PDB file of C-alpha atoms in Angstrom:
ATOM      1  CA  MET A  11      -3.695  15.237  -2.262  1.00 59.00           C
ATOM      2  CA  THR A  12      -3.265  15.389  -6.038  1.00 82.00           C
ATOM      3  CA  GLN A  13      -0.617  12.760  -6.634  1.00 95.00           C
ATOM      4  CA  HIS A  14      -0.794  10.202  -9.394  1.00 97.00           C
ATOM      5  CA  LEU A  15       0.648   6.790  -8.492  1.00 98.00           C
ATOM      6  CA  TYR A  16       2.797   4.973 -11.041  1.00 98.00           C
ATOM      7  CA  LEU A  17       4.157   1.475 -10.449  1.00 98.00           C
ATOM      8  CA  LEU A  18       6.802   0.508 -13.004  1.00 98.00           C
ATOM      9  CA  THR A  19       8.720  -2.748 -13.428  1.00 98.00           C
ATOM     10  CA  GLY A  20      12.022  -3.097 -15.247  1.00 95.00           C
ATOM     11  CA  ALA A  21      13.033   0.480 -14.574  1.00 95.00           C
ATOM     12  CA  SER A  22      16.792  -0.008 -14.304  1.00 89.00           C
ATOM     13  CA  ARG A  23      17.722   0.166 -17.982  1.00 89.00           C
ATOM     14  CA  GLY A  24      16.516   0.641 -21.544  1.00 91.00           C
ATOM     15  CA  MET A  25      13.010   1.920 -22.183  1.00 94.00           C
ATOM     16  CA  GLY A  26      12.057   1.213 -18.561  1.00 95.00           C
ATOM     17  CA  LEU A  27      14.677   3.604 -17.235  1.00 95.00           C
ATOM     18  CA  ALA A  28      13.648   6.173 -19.836  1.00 96.00           C
ATOM     19  CA  MET A  29      10.025   5.882 -18.739  1.00 98.00           C
ATOM     20  CA  ALA A  30      11.022   6.267 -15.103  1.00 97.00           C
ATOM     21  CA  GLU A  31      12.969   9.437 -15.920  1.00 97.00           C
ATOM     22  CA  GLN A  32      10.037  10.859 -17.877  1.00 98.00           C
ATOM     23  CA  LEU A  33       7.578  10.042 -15.074  1.00 98.00           C
ATOM     24  CA  LEU A  34       9.520  12.080 -12.528  1.00 97.00           C
ATOM     25  CA  SER A  35       7.217  14.932 -11.575  1.00 95.00           C
ATOM     26  CA  ALA A  36       6.221  16.768  -8.411  1.00 95.00           C
ATOM     27  CA  ASP A  37       2.668  15.464  -8.725  1.00 95.00           C
ATOM     28  CA  HIS A  38       3.713  11.837  -9.259  1.00 97.00           C
ATOM     29  CA  PHE A  39       4.523   9.113  -6.752  1.00 97.00           C
ATOM     30  CA  LEU A  40       6.715   6.622  -8.633  1.00 98.00           C
ATOM     31  CA  VAL A  41       7.514   3.106  -7.443  1.00 98.00           C
ATOM     32  CA  CYS A  42      10.168   1.308  -9.492  1.00 98.00           C
ATOM     33  CA  ILE A  43      10.512  -2.470  -9.197  1.00 97.00           C
ATOM     34  CA  SER A  44      13.793  -3.769 -10.623  1.00 95.00           C
ATOM     35  CA  ARG A  45      16.720  -5.959  -9.678  1.00 92.00           C
ATOM     36  CA  HIS A  46      18.861  -2.877  -9.137  1.00 92.00           C
ATOM     37  CA  THR A  47      18.263   0.639  -7.859  1.00 94.00           C
ATOM     38  CA  ASN A  48      19.499   3.703  -9.725  1.00 94.00           C
ATOM     39  CA  GLU A  49      21.155   6.508  -7.769  1.00 94.00           C
ATOM     40  CA  ILE A  50      20.974   8.984 -10.667  1.00 93.00           C
ATOM     41  CA  LEU A  51      17.199   8.436 -10.832  1.00 96.00           C
ATOM     42  CA  ALA A  52      16.955   9.005  -7.071  1.00 95.00           C
ATOM     43  CA  SER A  53      18.944  12.235  -7.342  1.00 96.00           C
ATOM     44  CA  ARG A  54      16.754  13.557 -10.160  1.00 95.00           C
ATOM     45  CA  ALA A  55      13.605  12.684  -8.258  1.00 96.00           C
ATOM     46  CA  ALA A  56      14.824  14.618  -5.223  1.00 94.00           C
ATOM     47  CA  LYS A  57      15.590  17.688  -7.351  1.00 94.00           C
ATOM     48  CA  LEU A  58      12.169  17.596  -9.006  1.00 93.00           C
ATOM     49  CA  GLY A  59      10.259  16.967  -5.790  1.00 92.00           C
ATOM     50  CA  CYS A  60       8.978  13.639  -7.013  1.00 94.00           C
ATOM     51  CA  GLN A  61       8.304  10.962  -4.439  1.00 96.00           C
ATOM     52  CA  LEU A  62      10.240   7.877  -5.548  1.00 97.00           C
ATOM     53  CA  GLU A  63      10.598   4.426  -4.101  1.00 97.00           C
ATOM     54  CA  GLN A  64      12.898   1.844  -5.649  1.00 98.00           C
ATOM     55  CA  TRP A  65      12.333  -1.786  -4.712  1.00 97.00           C
ATOM     56  CA  PRO A  66      15.332  -4.023  -5.560  1.00 96.00           C
ATOM     57  CA  LEU A  67      13.396  -7.176  -6.373  1.00 96.00           C
ATOM     58  CA  ASP A  68      14.049 -10.041  -8.780  1.00 95.00           C
ATOM     59  CA  LEU A  69      10.754 -10.581 -10.591  1.00 96.00           C
ATOM     60  CA  GLU A  70      11.651 -14.223 -11.042  1.00 95.00           C
ATOM     61  CA  ARG A  71      10.437 -14.403  -7.423  1.00 96.00           C
ATOM     62  CA  SER A  72       7.028 -13.289  -8.605  1.00 96.00           C
ATOM     63  CA  LEU A  73       5.090 -14.442  -5.544  1.00 97.00           C
ATOM     64  CA  ASP A  74       7.281 -12.339  -3.270  1.00 97.00           C
ATOM     65  CA  ALA A  75       7.008  -9.302  -5.542  1.00 97.00           C
ATOM     66  CA  ALA A  76       3.214  -9.557  -5.753  1.00 98.00           C
ATOM     67  CA  ALA A  77       2.920  -9.994  -1.968  1.00 98.00           C
ATOM     68  CA  LYS A  78       5.061  -6.899  -1.347  1.00 98.00           C
ATOM     69  CA  LEU A  79       3.025  -4.851  -3.781  1.00 98.00           C
ATOM     70  CA  LYS A  80      -0.264  -5.947  -2.225  1.00 98.00           C
ATOM     71  CA  GLN A  81       0.985  -5.166   1.272  1.00 98.00           C
ATOM     72  CA  TRP A  82       2.312  -1.755   0.249  1.00 98.00           C
ATOM     73  CA  LEU A  83      -0.891  -0.756  -1.500  1.00 98.00           C
ATOM     74  CA  ALA A  84      -2.963  -1.896   1.484  1.00 97.00           C
ATOM     75  CA  SER A  85      -0.869   0.353   3.736  1.00 97.00           C
ATOM     76  CA  GLN A  86      -1.687   3.518   1.786  1.00 96.00           C
ATOM     77  CA  LYS A  87      -4.230   5.887   3.291  1.00 90.00           C
ATOM     78  CA  THR A  88      -7.564   6.306   1.569  1.00 85.00           C
ATOM     79  CA  GLY A  89      -7.483   9.334  -0.700  1.00 90.00           C
ATOM     80  CA  SER A  90      -3.685   9.344  -1.046  1.00 93.00           C
ATOM     81  CA  PHE A  91      -3.841   9.275  -4.865  1.00 97.00           C
ATOM     82  CA  VAL A  92      -6.076  10.650  -7.598  1.00 97.00           C
ATOM     83  CA  SER A  93      -5.141   7.876 -10.050  1.00 98.00           C
ATOM     84  CA  ALA A  94      -3.121   4.666 -10.027  1.00 98.00           C
ATOM     85  CA  THR A  95      -1.280   3.011 -12.925  1.00 98.00           C
ATOM     86  CA  LEU A  96       0.672  -0.232 -13.148  1.00 98.00           C
ATOM     87  CA  ILE A  97       3.167  -0.531 -16.025  1.00 98.00           C
ATOM     88  CA  ASN A  98       4.412  -4.098 -16.519  1.00 98.00           C
ATOM     89  CA  ASN A  99       7.526  -3.357 -18.531  1.00 97.00           C
ATOM     90  CA  ALA A 100      10.064  -5.937 -17.322  1.00 95.00           C
ATOM     91  CA  GLY A 101      10.924  -8.772 -19.658  1.00 91.00           C
ATOM     92  CA  VAL A 102      13.876 -10.961 -20.503  1.00 91.00           C
ATOM     93  CA  MET A 103      14.882 -12.837 -23.606  1.00 88.00           C
ATOM     94  CA  PRO A 104      16.139 -16.396 -23.185  1.00 90.00           C
ATOM     95  CA  GLY A 105      19.048 -17.640 -25.242  1.00 89.00           C
ATOM     96  CA  VAL A 106      18.434 -17.517 -28.972  1.00 90.00           C
ATOM     97  CA  ALA A 107      18.047 -21.177 -29.889  1.00 91.00           C
ATOM     98  CA  PRO A 108      15.469 -23.701 -31.098  1.00 94.00           C
ATOM     99  CA  LEU A 109      13.272 -24.918 -28.263  1.00 95.00           C
ATOM    100  CA  SER A 110      14.810 -28.390 -28.482  1.00 96.00           C
ATOM    101  CA  GLU A 111      18.207 -26.890 -27.677  1.00 94.00           C
ATOM    102  CA  SER A 112      17.103 -24.353 -25.048  1.00 95.00           C
ATOM    103  CA  ASP A 113      18.165 -24.376 -21.416  1.00 96.00           C
ATOM    104  CA  PRO A 114      15.105 -25.192 -19.261  1.00 96.00           C
ATOM    105  CA  ILE A 115      16.316 -22.895 -16.478  1.00 96.00           C
ATOM    106  CA  ASP A 116      16.661 -20.068 -18.984  1.00 95.00           C
ATOM    107  CA  LEU A 117      13.152 -20.697 -20.326  1.00 96.00           C
ATOM    108  CA  SER A 118      11.659 -20.831 -16.846  1.00 96.00           C
ATOM    109  CA  TRP A 119      13.347 -17.535 -15.943  1.00 95.00           C
ATOM    110  CA  ALA A 120      11.984 -15.819 -19.052  1.00 95.00           C
ATOM    111  CA  LEU A 121       8.436 -17.038 -18.464  1.00 97.00           C
ATOM    112  CA  ARG A 122       8.455 -16.116 -14.781  1.00 97.00           C
ATOM    113  CA  VAL A 123       9.692 -12.566 -15.406  1.00 97.00           C
ATOM    114  CA  GLY A 124       7.822 -11.973 -18.671  1.00 96.00           C
ATOM    115  CA  LEU A 125       4.466 -13.604 -17.963  1.00 98.00           C
ATOM    116  CA  GLU A 126       4.003 -14.914 -14.442  1.00 98.00           C
ATOM    117  CA  ALA A 127       5.193 -11.732 -12.709  1.00 98.00           C
ATOM    118  CA  PRO A 128       2.968  -9.375 -14.737  1.00 98.00           C
ATOM    119  CA  LEU A 129      -0.039 -11.643 -14.134  1.00 98.00           C
ATOM    120  CA  LEU A 130       0.512 -11.784 -10.357  1.00 98.00           C
ATOM    121  CA  LEU A 131       1.411  -8.113 -10.021  1.00 98.00           C
ATOM    122  CA  THR A 132      -1.698  -7.121 -11.946  1.00 98.00           C
ATOM    123  CA  ALA A 133      -3.872  -9.313  -9.749  1.00 98.00           C
ATOM    124  CA  ALA A 134      -2.322  -7.779  -6.636  1.00 98.00           C
ATOM    125  CA  PHE A 135      -2.674  -4.223  -7.961  1.00 98.00           C
ATOM    126  CA  LEU A 136      -6.310  -4.526  -8.994  1.00 98.00           C
ATOM    127  CA  GLY A 137      -7.331  -6.435  -5.890  1.00 98.00           C
ATOM    128  CA  ALA A 138      -5.691  -3.999  -3.485  1.00 97.00           C
ATOM    129  CA  THR A 139      -7.026  -0.894  -5.230  1.00 97.00           C
ATOM    130  CA  ALA A 140     -10.559  -2.156  -5.943  1.00 96.00           C
ATOM    131  CA  SER A 141     -12.120   0.170  -3.326  1.00 95.00           C
ATOM    132  CA  TRP A 142     -10.030   3.244  -4.099  1.00 96.00           C
ATOM    133  CA  ASN A 143     -12.703   4.871  -6.272  1.00 95.00           C
ATOM    134  CA  ILE A 144     -10.169   6.485  -8.616  1.00 97.00           C
ATOM    135  CA  PRO A 145      -9.196   5.926 -12.265  1.00 97.00           C
ATOM    136  CA  ARG A 146      -6.844   2.961 -12.640  1.00 98.00           C
ATOM    137  CA  LYS A 147      -4.865   1.700 -15.586  1.00 98.00           C
ATOM    138  CA  VAL A 148      -2.758  -1.344 -16.398  1.00 98.00           C
ATOM    139  CA  LEU A 149      -0.292  -1.011 -19.236  1.00 98.00           C
ATOM    140  CA  ASN A 150       1.438  -4.224 -20.290  1.00 98.00           C
ATOM    141  CA  ILE A 151       4.464  -3.767 -22.534  1.00 97.00           C
ATOM    142  CA  SER A 152       4.115  -6.449 -25.170  1.00 96.00           C
ATOM    143  CA  SER A 153       5.946  -7.054 -28.449  1.00 92.00           C
ATOM    144  CA  GLY A 154       5.272  -7.759 -32.066  1.00 88.00           C
ATOM    145  CA  LEU A 155       6.726 -11.197 -31.310  1.00 86.00           C
ATOM    146  CA  GLY A 156       3.679 -11.919 -29.192  1.00 90.00           C
ATOM    147  CA  ARG A 157       1.645 -11.629 -32.383  1.00 92.00           C
ATOM    148  CA  ARG A 158       3.892 -13.312 -34.937  1.00 91.00           C
ATOM    149  CA  ALA A 159       6.038 -16.380 -34.580  1.00 91.00           C
ATOM    150  CA  MET A 160       9.821 -16.380 -34.869  1.00 87.00           C
ATOM    151  CA  ALA A 161      12.190 -19.329 -34.972  1.00 91.00           C
ATOM    152  CA  SER A 162      14.494 -19.777 -31.960  1.00 92.00           C
ATOM    153  CA  GLN A 163      12.343 -17.454 -29.822  1.00 92.00           C
ATOM    154  CA  ALA A 164       9.624 -19.772 -28.488  1.00 95.00           C
ATOM    155  CA  GLY A 165      10.116 -18.671 -24.884  1.00 95.00           C
ATOM    156  CA  TYR A 166       9.950 -14.935 -25.496  1.00 94.00           C
ATOM    157  CA  CYS A 167       7.112 -15.225 -28.038  1.00 94.00           C
ATOM    158  CA  ALA A 168       5.129 -17.413 -25.628  1.00 96.00           C
ATOM    159  CA  ALA A 169       5.531 -14.909 -22.781  1.00 97.00           C
ATOM    160  CA  LYS A 170       4.385 -11.971 -24.877  1.00 96.00           C
ATOM    161  CA  ALA A 171       1.509 -13.905 -26.484  1.00 97.00           C
ATOM    162  CA  GLY A 172       0.417 -14.925 -22.998  1.00 97.00           C
ATOM    163  CA  MET A 173       0.589 -11.319 -21.861  1.00 98.00           C
ATOM    164  CA  ASP A 174      -1.627 -10.256 -24.768  1.00 98.00           C
ATOM    165  CA  HIS A 175      -4.209 -12.915 -24.038  1.00 98.00           C
ATOM    166  CA  PHE A 176      -4.408 -12.388 -20.295  1.00 97.00           C
ATOM    167  CA  THR A 177      -4.926  -8.684 -21.081  1.00 98.00           C
ATOM    168  CA  ARG A 178      -7.864  -9.595 -23.296  1.00 98.00           C
ATOM    169  CA  CYS A 179      -9.360 -11.640 -20.459  1.00 98.00           C
ATOM    170  CA  LEU A 180      -8.648  -8.880 -17.964  1.00 98.00           C
ATOM    171  CA  ALA A 181     -10.389  -6.320 -20.162  1.00 98.00           C
ATOM    172  CA  LEU A 182     -13.530  -8.460 -20.105  1.00 98.00           C
ATOM    173  CA  ASP A 183     -13.331  -8.738 -16.305  1.00 98.00           C
ATOM    174  CA  GLU A 184     -12.867  -5.017 -15.753  1.00 98.00           C
ATOM    175  CA  ALA A 185     -15.568  -4.005 -18.239  1.00 97.00           C
ATOM    176  CA  ARG A 186     -18.143  -5.684 -15.979  1.00 97.00           C
ATOM    177  CA  LYS A 187     -17.262  -3.459 -13.003  1.00 96.00           C
ATOM    178  CA  PRO A 188     -18.648   0.035 -12.361  1.00 93.00           C
ATOM    179  CA  LEU A 189     -15.127   1.445 -11.950  1.00 94.00           C
ATOM    180  CA  GLY A 190     -13.118  -1.177 -13.730  1.00 97.00           C
ATOM    181  CA  ALA A 191      -9.525  -0.472 -14.722  1.00 98.00           C
ATOM    182  CA  LYS A 192      -8.555   0.466 -18.273  1.00 98.00           C
ATOM    183  CA  VAL A 193      -6.107  -2.116 -19.583  1.00 98.00           C
ATOM    184  CA  CYS A 194      -3.957  -2.481 -22.674  1.00 98.00           C
ATOM    185  CA  SER A 195      -1.148  -4.693 -23.915  1.00 98.00           C
ATOM    186  CA  LEU A 196       0.921  -2.397 -26.080  1.00 98.00           C
ATOM    187  CA  ALA A 197       3.664  -3.237 -28.573  1.00 94.00           C
ATOM    188  CA  PRO A 198       6.240  -0.402 -28.342  1.00 93.00           C
ATOM    189  CA  GLY A 199       7.917  -0.803 -31.735  1.00 85.00           C
ATOM    190  CA  VAL A 200      11.480  -1.927 -32.428  1.00 79.00           C
ATOM    191  CA  ILE A 201      13.772  -0.338 -29.835  1.00 78.00           C
ATOM    192  CA  ASP A 202      17.541  -0.071 -29.697  1.00 68.00           C
ATOM    193  CA  THR A 203      18.107  -2.078 -26.498  1.00 71.00           C
ATOM    194  CA  ALA A 204      20.242  -4.915 -25.157  1.00 72.00           C
ATOM    195  CA  MET A 205      17.739  -7.406 -26.572  1.00 73.00           C
ATOM    196  CA  GLN A 206      18.522  -6.169 -30.062  1.00 70.00           C
ATOM    197  CA  VAL A 207      22.224  -6.650 -29.379  1.00 75.00           C
ATOM    198  CA  GLN A 208      21.477 -10.193 -28.232  1.00 79.00           C
ATOM    199  CA  LEU A 209      19.569 -10.963 -31.434  1.00 74.00           C
ATOM    200  CA  ARG A 210      22.280  -9.515 -33.695  1.00 80.00           C
ATOM    201  CA  ALA A 211      24.910 -11.569 -31.882  1.00 75.00           C
ATOM    202  CA  ALA A 212      23.091 -14.875 -32.305  1.00 76.00           C
ATOM    203  CA  GLU A 213      24.487 -17.646 -34.468  1.00 77.00           C
ATOM    204  CA  ALA A 214      22.963 -17.342 -37.938  1.00 74.00           C
ATOM    205  CA  SER A 215      22.693 -21.121 -38.191  1.00 69.00           C
ATOM    206  CA  ALA A 216      20.368 -21.127 -35.182  1.00 72.00           C
ATOM    207  CA  PHE A 217      18.525 -17.902 -35.938  1.00 77.00           C
ATOM    208  CA  PRO A 218      17.243 -17.544 -39.513  1.00 75.00           C
ATOM    209  CA  ASP A 219      15.981 -13.981 -38.852  1.00 73.00           C
ATOM    210  CA  LYS A 220      19.357 -12.637 -37.739  1.00 71.00           C
ATOM    211  CA  GLN A 221      20.020 -10.589 -40.871  1.00 78.00           C
ATOM    212  CA  ASN A 222      16.712  -8.750 -40.472  1.00 73.00           C
ATOM    213  CA  PHE A 223      17.822  -7.451 -37.088  1.00 73.00           C
ATOM    214  CA  VAL A 224      21.286  -6.565 -38.374  1.00 70.00           C
ATOM    215  CA  ASP A 225      19.643  -4.581 -41.170  1.00 67.00           C
ATOM    216  CA  LEU A 226      17.410  -2.685 -38.721  1.00 74.00           C
ATOM    217  CA  LYS A 227      20.525  -1.418 -36.943  1.00 77.00           C
ATOM    218  CA  VAL A 228      22.524  -0.721 -40.090  1.00 75.00           C
ATOM    219  CA  ASN A 229      19.620   1.159 -41.677  1.00 78.00           C
ATOM    220  CA  ASP A 230      18.942   3.220 -38.526  1.00 70.00           C
ATOM    221  CA  GLN A 231      15.422   1.833 -38.171  1.00 70.00           C
ATOM    222  CA  LEU A 232      15.530   1.327 -34.397  1.00 74.00           C
ATOM    223  CA  THR A 233      13.748   3.685 -32.021  1.00 79.00           C
ATOM    224  CA  SER A 234      15.834   5.088 -29.163  1.00 89.00           C
ATOM    225  CA  PRO A 235      14.724   4.103 -25.633  1.00 88.00           C
ATOM    226  CA  ASP A 236      13.925   7.778 -24.877  1.00 91.00           C
ATOM    227  CA  MET A 237      11.726   8.156 -27.943  1.00 92.00           C
ATOM    228  CA  ALA A 238      10.015   4.834 -27.338  1.00 93.00           C
ATOM    229  CA  ALA A 239       9.288   5.829 -23.737  1.00 95.00           C
ATOM    230  CA  THR A 240       7.808   9.118 -24.940  1.00 96.00           C
ATOM    231  CA  GLN A 241       5.560   7.315 -27.415  1.00 96.00           C
ATOM    232  CA  VAL A 242       4.436   4.721 -24.869  1.00 97.00           C
ATOM    233  CA  LEU A 243       3.609   7.295 -22.204  1.00 98.00           C
ATOM    234  CA  ALA A 244       1.756   9.387 -24.791  1.00 97.00           C
ATOM    235  CA  TYR A 245      -0.337   6.340 -25.639  1.00 98.00           C
ATOM    236  CA  LEU A 246      -0.998   5.746 -21.936  1.00 98.00           C
ATOM    237  CA  ALA A 247      -2.287   9.325 -21.632  1.00 97.00           C
ATOM    238  CA  ARG A 248      -4.669   9.057 -24.602  1.00 97.00           C
ATOM    239  CA  PRO A 249      -8.354   9.501 -23.727  1.00 97.00           C
ATOM    240  CA  ASP A 250      -9.163   6.284 -25.607  1.00 97.00           C
ATOM    241  CA  PHE A 251      -6.579   4.219 -23.709  1.00 98.00           C
ATOM    242  CA  GLY A 252      -8.049   0.783 -22.999  1.00 97.00           C
ATOM    243  CA  GLN A 253     -10.703   0.823 -25.694  1.00 97.00           C
ATOM    244  CA  GLN A 254      -8.544  -1.688 -27.544  1.00 97.00           C
ATOM    245  CA  PRO A 255      -6.956  -4.209 -25.165  1.00 98.00           C
ATOM    246  CA  ILE A 256      -4.306  -5.120 -27.771  1.00 98.00           C
ATOM    247  CA  ALA A 257      -2.549  -2.245 -29.502  1.00 97.00           C
ATOM    248  CA  ASP A 258       0.643  -1.049 -31.130  1.00 95.00           C
ATOM    249  CA  VAL A 259       2.234   2.313 -30.359  1.00 93.00           C
ATOM    250  CA  ARG A 260       2.371   2.931 -34.115  1.00 86.00           C
ATOM    251  CA  ASP A 261      -1.419   2.643 -34.418  1.00 82.00           C
TER     252      ASP A 261
END
């Protein structure tokens, strides 16, 4: 068996879907965890001979998602894979507003999907694969907003900053193990996705940085989802992946 296992969240649209498409290969086993399945992706996988599973799960129910992942990994036969990689890509942006005016349900949703789910899925992945004796990686898709503050984005910034910091802690944990996983929280650059549309559509009175995001679009400074996926997967494949637990794809 020479298959490489990839577990990818948020694979139904944007850069996540682009990564899923680029990971389709005869020697890959790809598991996509998203709210919706994608029939086009399934068709392409079949044509390429790639084993694909799509789990229609809402990552807001993070305990359920982590339990399913742990159970599935435990059911795999020893020696089924030559490597295993978890890519925590899913994230959502709450409404663009000062924290004092934010919807608590919206904030809770963003933190569950963007921080709690990656934390629990990573714990499940590393625990269930601890005895596999193969190279393992965890790639957390972060953001520049986890590293610099922005008005009216406390929820999203907090989720990404938390992702960065739990990755730092995780790197220390794994470095103490003989076959510890390589881990990295990677900022993928500024991508032309639905989140950018959301930011450009925000009320200027509530979002002082709005014009910056409008200018990025007008000046063609946004990376396409396909290109961003290519850059992220190239970083994942680098021999020095994990040497720096916090990184930027532009480094």
